[in-house]
Amino acid sequence: MSTREEILKTIEKNSRIDVHELSVLLGAEEIEVANELKALEEEGVICGYHTMIDWSKTSIEKVNALIEVKVTPTRGLGFDSIAERIYKYPEVTSVYLMSGGFDLMVILEGKTLQEVAGFVNNKLATLDTVLSTATHFILKKYKDHGTILTKKYEDTREIITP
């Protein structure tokens, strides 16, 4: 595996790792790792660094929804132009082109169920190329981006027997 691939696999799991730690882990020179990270960012391979938050453990209310969207593709542009119109809405967190019965998967975040429903009714369904939608609300997240969110408590105390 190349240094580039090793860097990507490592920072995908822990984007907070510093360059020194990463270089030690990979057995590479710190300057080499720093230059490779910079190149990956400039090439658009690394698109950003994100923090995963389990919002259910905070006092902030959030509702997440997956919306399947069937659209009529635009001549010459396919699905790209409608996907761009959709991802520009601030409440939309992700848009994917999919195979199957629907064309796009839109993931969005709102404060309430009514806010999400309002987005679908007033913004998404009114777009001229949108034929139909199916909205699914996320009730609980068990695993997100490879991280298990519902870890069970493990008793790490040492067992003492008489």
PDB file of C-alpha atoms in Angstrom:
ATOM      1  CA  MET A   1       0.000   0.000   0.000  1.00  0.00           C
ATOM      2  CA  SER A   2       1.361   3.420  -0.905  1.00  0.00           C
ATOM      3  CA  THR A   3       2.004   6.197   1.614  1.00  0.00           C
ATOM      4  CA  ARG A   4      -0.860   8.130   0.033  1.00  0.00           C
ATOM      5  CA  GLU A   5      -3.311   5.263   0.596  1.00  0.00           C
ATOM      6  CA  GLU A   6      -2.093   4.725   4.146  1.00  0.00           C
ATOM      7  CA  ILE A   7      -2.553   8.432   4.923  1.00  0.00           C
ATOM      8  CA  LEU A   8      -6.091   8.398   3.540  1.00  0.00           C
ATOM      9  CA  LYS A   9      -7.108   5.256   5.456  1.00  0.00           C
ATOM     10  CA  THR A  10      -5.671   6.632   8.690  1.00  0.00           C
ATOM     11  CA  ILE A  11      -7.162  10.132   8.540  1.00  0.00           C
ATOM     12  CA  GLU A  12     -10.524   8.754   7.436  1.00  0.00           C
ATOM     13  CA  LYS A  13     -10.754   7.091  10.858  1.00  0.00           C
ATOM     14  CA  ASN A  14      -9.099   9.928  12.814  1.00  0.00           C
ATOM     15  CA  SER A  15      -8.902  13.332  11.141  1.00  0.00           C
ATOM     16  CA  ARG A  16      -7.495  14.859  14.350  1.00  0.00           C
ATOM     17  CA  ILE A  17      -4.223  12.946  14.140  1.00  0.00           C
ATOM     18  CA  ASP A  18      -1.348  15.391  13.821  1.00  0.00           C
ATOM     19  CA  VAL A  19       1.334  15.175  11.145  1.00  0.00           C
ATOM     20  CA  HIS A  20       4.019  14.043  13.595  1.00  0.00           C
ATOM     21  CA  GLU A  21       1.890  11.171  14.921  1.00  0.00           C
ATOM     22  CA  LEU A  22       0.892  10.205  11.392  1.00  0.00           C
ATOM     23  CA  SER A  23       4.501  10.136  10.216  1.00  0.00           C
ATOM     24  CA  VAL A  24       5.524   7.930  13.162  1.00  0.00           C
ATOM     25  CA  LEU A  25       2.596   5.584  12.536  1.00  0.00           C
ATOM     26  CA  LEU A  26       3.456   5.268   8.851  1.00  0.00           C
ATOM     27  CA  GLY A  27       7.210   5.167   9.332  1.00  0.00           C
ATOM     28  CA  ALA A  28       7.678   8.115   6.998  1.00  0.00           C
ATOM     29  CA  GLU A  29       9.360  11.505   7.240  1.00  0.00           C
ATOM     30  CA  GLU A  30       7.151  14.233   8.701  1.00  0.00           C
ATOM     31  CA  ILE A  31       7.824  16.572   5.753  1.00  0.00           C
ATOM     32  CA  GLU A  32       6.849  13.811   3.295  1.00  0.00           C
ATOM     33  CA  VAL A  33       3.530  13.266   5.100  1.00  0.00           C
ATOM     34  CA  ALA A  34       2.846  17.018   5.317  1.00  0.00           C
ATOM     35  CA  ASN A  35       3.550  17.461   1.599  1.00  0.00           C
ATOM     36  CA  GLU A  36       1.363  14.502   0.691  1.00  0.00           C
ATOM     37  CA  LEU A  37      -1.528  15.861   2.803  1.00  0.00           C
ATOM     38  CA  LYS A  38      -1.189  19.260   1.121  1.00  0.00           C
ATOM     39  CA  ALA A  39      -1.160  17.636  -2.332  1.00  0.00           C
ATOM     40  CA  LEU A  40      -4.235  15.527  -1.497  1.00  0.00           C
ATOM     41  CA  GLU A  41      -6.091  18.667  -0.383  1.00  0.00           C
ATOM     42  CA  GLU A  42      -5.055  20.636  -3.490  1.00  0.00           C
ATOM     43  CA  GLU A  43      -6.139  17.767  -5.780  1.00  0.00           C
ATOM     44  CA  GLY A  44      -9.553  17.646  -4.090  1.00  0.00           C
ATOM     45  CA  VAL A  45      -9.023  14.088  -2.844  1.00  0.00           C
ATOM     46  CA  ILE A  46      -9.357  15.339   0.733  1.00  0.00           C
ATOM     47  CA  CYS A  47     -12.496  17.464   0.549  1.00  0.00           C
ATOM     48  CA  GLY A  48     -12.772  18.496   4.194  1.00  0.00           C
ATOM     49  CA  TYR A  49     -12.425  17.452   7.811  1.00  0.00           C
ATOM     50  CA  HIS A  50     -15.542  16.802   9.868  1.00  0.00           C
ATOM     51  CA  THR A  51     -16.488  16.145  13.447  1.00  0.00           C
ATOM     52  CA  MET A  52     -19.108  13.487  14.079  1.00  0.00           C
ATOM     53  CA  ILE A  53     -21.508  14.468  16.849  1.00  0.00           C
ATOM     54  CA  ASP A  54     -24.147  12.298  18.480  1.00  0.00           C
ATOM     55  CA  TRP A  55     -26.801  15.009  18.730  1.00  0.00           C
ATOM     56  CA  SER A  56     -29.106  12.719  20.697  1.00  0.00           C
ATOM     57  CA  LYS A  57     -26.756  13.192  23.672  1.00  0.00           C
ATOM     58  CA  THR A  58     -27.174  16.978  23.612  1.00  0.00           C
ATOM     59  CA  SER A  59     -30.071  19.287  24.358  1.00  0.00           C
ATOM     60  CA  ILE A  60     -30.183  20.382  20.706  1.00  0.00           C
ATOM     61  CA  GLU A  61     -33.106  18.902  18.808  1.00  0.00           C
ATOM     62  CA  LYS A  62     -32.399  17.715  15.266  1.00  0.00           C
ATOM     63  CA  VAL A  63     -34.415  15.661  12.828  1.00  0.00           C
ATOM     64  CA  ASN A  64     -32.687  13.845   9.975  1.00  0.00           C
ATOM     65  CA  ALA A  65     -34.475  12.529   6.922  1.00  0.00           C
ATOM     66  CA  LEU A  66     -33.597  10.514   3.850  1.00  0.00           C
ATOM     67  CA  ILE A  67     -35.612  11.595   0.843  1.00  0.00           C
ATOM     68  CA  GLU A  68     -35.720   9.482  -2.287  1.00  0.00           C
ATOM     69  CA  VAL A  69     -36.340  11.670  -5.316  1.00  0.00           C
ATOM     70  CA  LYS A  70     -37.405  10.646  -8.810  1.00  0.00           C
ATOM     71  CA  VAL A  71     -36.544  13.324 -11.390  1.00  0.00           C
ATOM     72  CA  THR A  72     -36.560  13.961 -15.111  1.00  0.00           C
ATOM     73  CA  PRO A  73     -32.934  14.443 -16.158  1.00  0.00           C
ATOM     74  CA  THR A  74     -32.064  17.644 -18.027  1.00  0.00           C
ATOM     75  CA  ARG A  75     -30.979  17.217 -21.650  1.00  0.00           C
ATOM     76  CA  GLY A  76     -27.220  17.573 -21.957  1.00  0.00           C
ATOM     77  CA  LEU A  77     -26.679  17.766 -18.187  1.00  0.00           C
ATOM     78  CA  GLY A  78     -28.290  14.562 -16.941  1.00  0.00           C
ATOM     79  CA  PHE A  79     -28.888  14.644 -13.208  1.00  0.00           C
ATOM     80  CA  ASP A  80     -26.113  17.119 -12.370  1.00  0.00           C
ATOM     81  CA  SER A  81     -28.125  20.336 -12.723  1.00  0.00           C
ATOM     82  CA  ILE A  82     -31.035  19.166 -10.551  1.00  0.00           C
ATOM     83  CA  ALA A  83     -28.626  17.709  -7.979  1.00  0.00           C
ATOM     84  CA  GLU A  84     -26.866  21.090  -7.831  1.00  0.00           C
ATOM     85  CA  ARG A  85     -30.159  22.932  -7.304  1.00  0.00           C
ATOM     86  CA  ILE A  86     -30.994  20.589  -4.439  1.00  0.00           C
ATOM     87  CA  TYR A  87     -27.600  20.584  -2.686  1.00  0.00           C
ATOM     88  CA  LYS A  88     -27.530  24.381  -2.574  1.00  0.00           C
ATOM     89  CA  TYR A  89     -30.318  24.402   0.029  1.00  0.00           C
ATOM     90  CA  PRO A  90     -28.682  24.913   3.444  1.00  0.00           C
ATOM     91  CA  GLU A  91     -30.718  22.190   5.165  1.00  0.00           C
ATOM     92  CA  VAL A  92     -29.458  19.550   2.696  1.00  0.00           C
ATOM     93  CA  THR A  93     -26.393  17.733   4.029  1.00  0.00           C
ATOM     94  CA  SER A  94     -25.880  15.164   1.239  1.00  0.00           C
ATOM     95  CA  VAL A  95     -27.108  14.316  -2.265  1.00  0.00           C
ATOM     96  CA  TYR A  96     -26.330  11.048  -4.040  1.00  0.00           C
ATOM     97  CA  LEU A  97     -27.163   9.724  -7.510  1.00  0.00           C
ATOM     98  CA  MET A  98     -28.516   6.207  -7.057  1.00  0.00           C
ATOM     99  CA  SER A  99     -29.572   3.175  -9.010  1.00  0.00           C
ATOM    100  CA  GLY A 100     -32.981   1.609  -8.470  1.00  0.00           C
ATOM    101  CA  GLY A 101     -36.482   3.038  -8.321  1.00  0.00           C
ATOM    102  CA  PHE A 102     -35.401   6.559  -7.390  1.00  0.00           C
ATOM    103  CA  ASP A 103     -32.695   8.728  -8.932  1.00  0.00           C
ATOM    104  CA  LEU A 104     -31.412  10.838  -6.043  1.00  0.00           C
ATOM    105  CA  MET A 105     -31.037  10.327  -2.313  1.00  0.00           C
ATOM    106  CA  VAL A 106     -31.236  13.607  -0.418  1.00  0.00           C
ATOM    107  CA  ILE A 107     -30.239  13.698   3.235  1.00  0.00           C
ATOM    108  CA  LEU A 108     -31.293  16.717   5.212  1.00  0.00           C
ATOM    109  CA  GLU A 109     -31.425  18.065   8.710  1.00  0.00           C
ATOM    110  CA  GLY A 110     -34.164  20.118  10.312  1.00  0.00           C
ATOM    111  CA  LYS A 111     -35.278  21.172  13.780  1.00  0.00           C
ATOM    112  CA  THR A 112     -38.682  19.480  13.603  1.00  0.00           C
ATOM    113  CA  LEU A 113     -40.663  16.987  11.514  1.00  0.00           C
ATOM    114  CA  GLN A 114     -42.766  19.903  10.291  1.00  0.00           C
ATOM    115  CA  GLU A 115     -39.667  21.761   9.100  1.00  0.00           C
ATOM    116  CA  VAL A 116     -38.552  18.747   7.058  1.00  0.00           C
ATOM    117  CA  ALA A 117     -42.075  18.270   5.679  1.00  0.00           C
ATOM    118  CA  GLY A 118     -42.151  21.955   4.755  1.00  0.00           C
ATOM    119  CA  PHE A 119     -38.878  21.596   2.866  1.00  0.00           C
ATOM    120  CA  VAL A 120     -40.252  18.662   0.878  1.00  0.00           C
ATOM    121  CA  ASN A 121     -43.585  20.374   0.144  1.00  0.00           C
ATOM    122  CA  ASN A 122     -42.401  23.915  -0.520  1.00  0.00           C
ATOM    123  CA  LYS A 123     -38.915  23.546  -1.956  1.00  0.00           C
ATOM    124  CA  LEU A 124     -38.205  20.043  -3.237  1.00  0.00           C
ATOM    125  CA  ALA A 125     -41.545  18.902  -4.686  1.00  0.00           C
ATOM    126  CA  THR A 126     -42.053  22.227  -6.452  1.00  0.00           C
ATOM    127  CA  LEU A 127     -38.918  21.884  -8.602  1.00  0.00           C
ATOM    128  CA  ASP A 128     -40.026  21.387 -12.197  1.00  0.00           C
ATOM    129  CA  THR A 129     -37.958  18.226 -12.803  1.00  0.00           C
ATOM    130  CA  VAL A 130     -39.035  16.433  -9.608  1.00  0.00           C
ATOM    131  CA  LEU A 131     -41.583  13.701 -10.371  1.00  0.00           C
ATOM    132  CA  SER A 132     -41.994  12.159  -6.904  1.00  0.00           C
ATOM    133  CA  THR A 133     -40.451  11.864  -3.461  1.00  0.00           C
ATOM    134  CA  ALA A 134     -40.480   9.398  -0.587  1.00  0.00           C
ATOM    135  CA  THR A 135     -39.409  10.709   2.827  1.00  0.00           C
ATOM    136  CA  HIS A 136     -37.945   8.492   5.541  1.00  0.00           C
ATOM    137  CA  PHE A 137     -37.218   9.926   8.998  1.00  0.00           C
ATOM    138  CA  ILE A 138     -34.210   8.616  10.909  1.00  0.00           C
ATOM    139  CA  LEU A 139     -35.449   7.461  14.295  1.00  0.00           C
ATOM    140  CA  LYS A 140     -32.134   6.336  15.787  1.00  0.00           C
ATOM    141  CA  LYS A 141     -28.560   6.061  14.574  1.00  0.00           C
ATOM    142  CA  TYR A 142     -26.664   2.932  15.523  1.00  0.00           C
ATOM    143  CA  LYS A 143     -23.596   3.413  13.349  1.00  0.00           C
ATOM    144  CA  ASP A 144     -22.569   6.477  11.361  1.00  0.00           C
ATOM    145  CA  HIS A 145     -19.535   6.847   9.090  1.00  0.00           C
ATOM    146  CA  GLY A 146     -18.051   3.637  10.471  1.00  0.00           C
ATOM    147  CA  THR A 147     -18.461   4.660  14.122  1.00  0.00           C
ATOM    148  CA  ILE A 148     -20.766   2.729  16.446  1.00  0.00           C
ATOM    149  CA  LEU A 149     -22.879   5.245  18.349  1.00  0.00           C
ATOM    150  CA  THR A 150     -24.702   2.858  20.681  1.00  0.00           C
ATOM    151  CA  LYS A 151     -21.762   1.351  22.522  1.00  0.00           C
ATOM    152  CA  LYS A 152     -22.775  -0.767  25.449  1.00  0.00           C
ATOM    153  CA  TYR A 153     -21.174  -0.092  28.799  1.00  0.00           C
ATOM    154  CA  GLU A 154     -18.304  -2.461  29.407  1.00  0.00           C
ATOM    155  CA  ASP A 155     -17.203  -3.103  32.954  1.00  0.00           C
ATOM    156  CA  THR A 156     -13.431  -2.688  32.814  1.00  0.00           C
ATOM    157  CA  ARG A 157     -12.830  -3.345  36.497  1.00  0.00           C
ATOM    158  CA  GLU A 158     -10.481  -6.165  37.389  1.00  0.00           C
ATOM    159  CA  ILE A 159     -12.194  -9.326  38.596  1.00  0.00           C
ATOM    160  CA  ILE A 160     -11.155 -10.245  42.133  1.00  0.00           C
ATOM    161  CA  THR A 161     -11.950 -13.687  43.465  1.00  0.00           C
ATOM    162  CA  PRO A 162     -11.345 -14.929  47.027  1.00  0.00           C
TER     163      PRO A 162
END
